Amino acid sequence: MNDWFDWKGTRCTSYGIRVTQQPEIIRPPERAAFTSVPGRSGTLTTLE
């Protein structure tokens, strides 16, 4: 993790700002549909 970032070409540390922690990356759950296919073993997985 960097303790700085650039804003309009200037590092935030030049303004006396330091990054102490970054937010967690939030990802939505994967949407999948499981379909049973007659005559076949297992299921067909369809992703959106």
Coordinates of C-alpha atoms in Angstrom, one line a residue:
M1 CA 0.0 0.0 0.0
N2 CA 1.3 3.4 -0.9
D3 CA 0.9 6.1 1.8
W4 CA 0.4 8.8 -0.9
F5 CA -1.6 9.4 -4.0
D6 CA -1.3 11.9 -7.0
W7 CA -4.0 14.5 -7.5
K8 CA -3.7 16.7 -10.5
G9 CA 0.0 15.8 -10.8
T10 CA 0.9 16.7 -7.2
R11 CA 1.4 14.2 -4.4
C12 CA -0.8 14.5 -1.4
T13 CA 2.2 14.5 0.9
S14 CA 3.1 18.0 -0.3
Y15 CA -0.1 19.1 1.3
G16 CA 0.7 17.2 4.5
I17 CA -1.9 14.4 3.8
R18 CA -0.9 10.8 4.3
V19 CA -3.0 7.6 3.6
T20 CA -3.3 5.5 6.8
Q21 CA -5.7 2.8 5.4
Q22 CA -7.5 2.1 2.2
P23 CA -11.2 0.9 2.0
E24 CA -11.8 -2.8 1.2
I25 CA -12.6 -3.7 -2.4
I26 CA -16.3 -4.4 -2.6
R27 CA -17.3 -6.9 -5.2
P28 CA -20.9 -8.1 -5.9
P29 CA -21.5 -11.8 -5.7
E30 CA -21.3 -13.6 -9.0
R31 CA -24.8 -14.4 -10.4
A32 CA -25.1 -17.9 -11.7
A33 CA -28.0 -20.1 -12.7
F34 CA -27.8 -23.8 -12.4
T35 CA -29.9 -25.8 -14.8
S36 CA -30.5 -29.6 -14.7
V37 CA -30.2 -31.1 -18.2
P38 CA -32.2 -34.3 -18.7
G39 CA -30.0 -37.2 -19.8
R40 CA -26.8 -35.7 -18.6
S41 CA -25.1 -35.9 -15.2
G42 CA -24.5 -32.7 -13.3
T43 CA -25.9 -29.2 -14.1
L44 CA -25.4 -26.5 -16.7
T45 CA -24.0 -23.3 -15.1
T46 CA -25.0 -20.1 -16.8
L47 CA -23.2 -16.9 -15.7
E48 CA -24.7 -13.4 -16.2

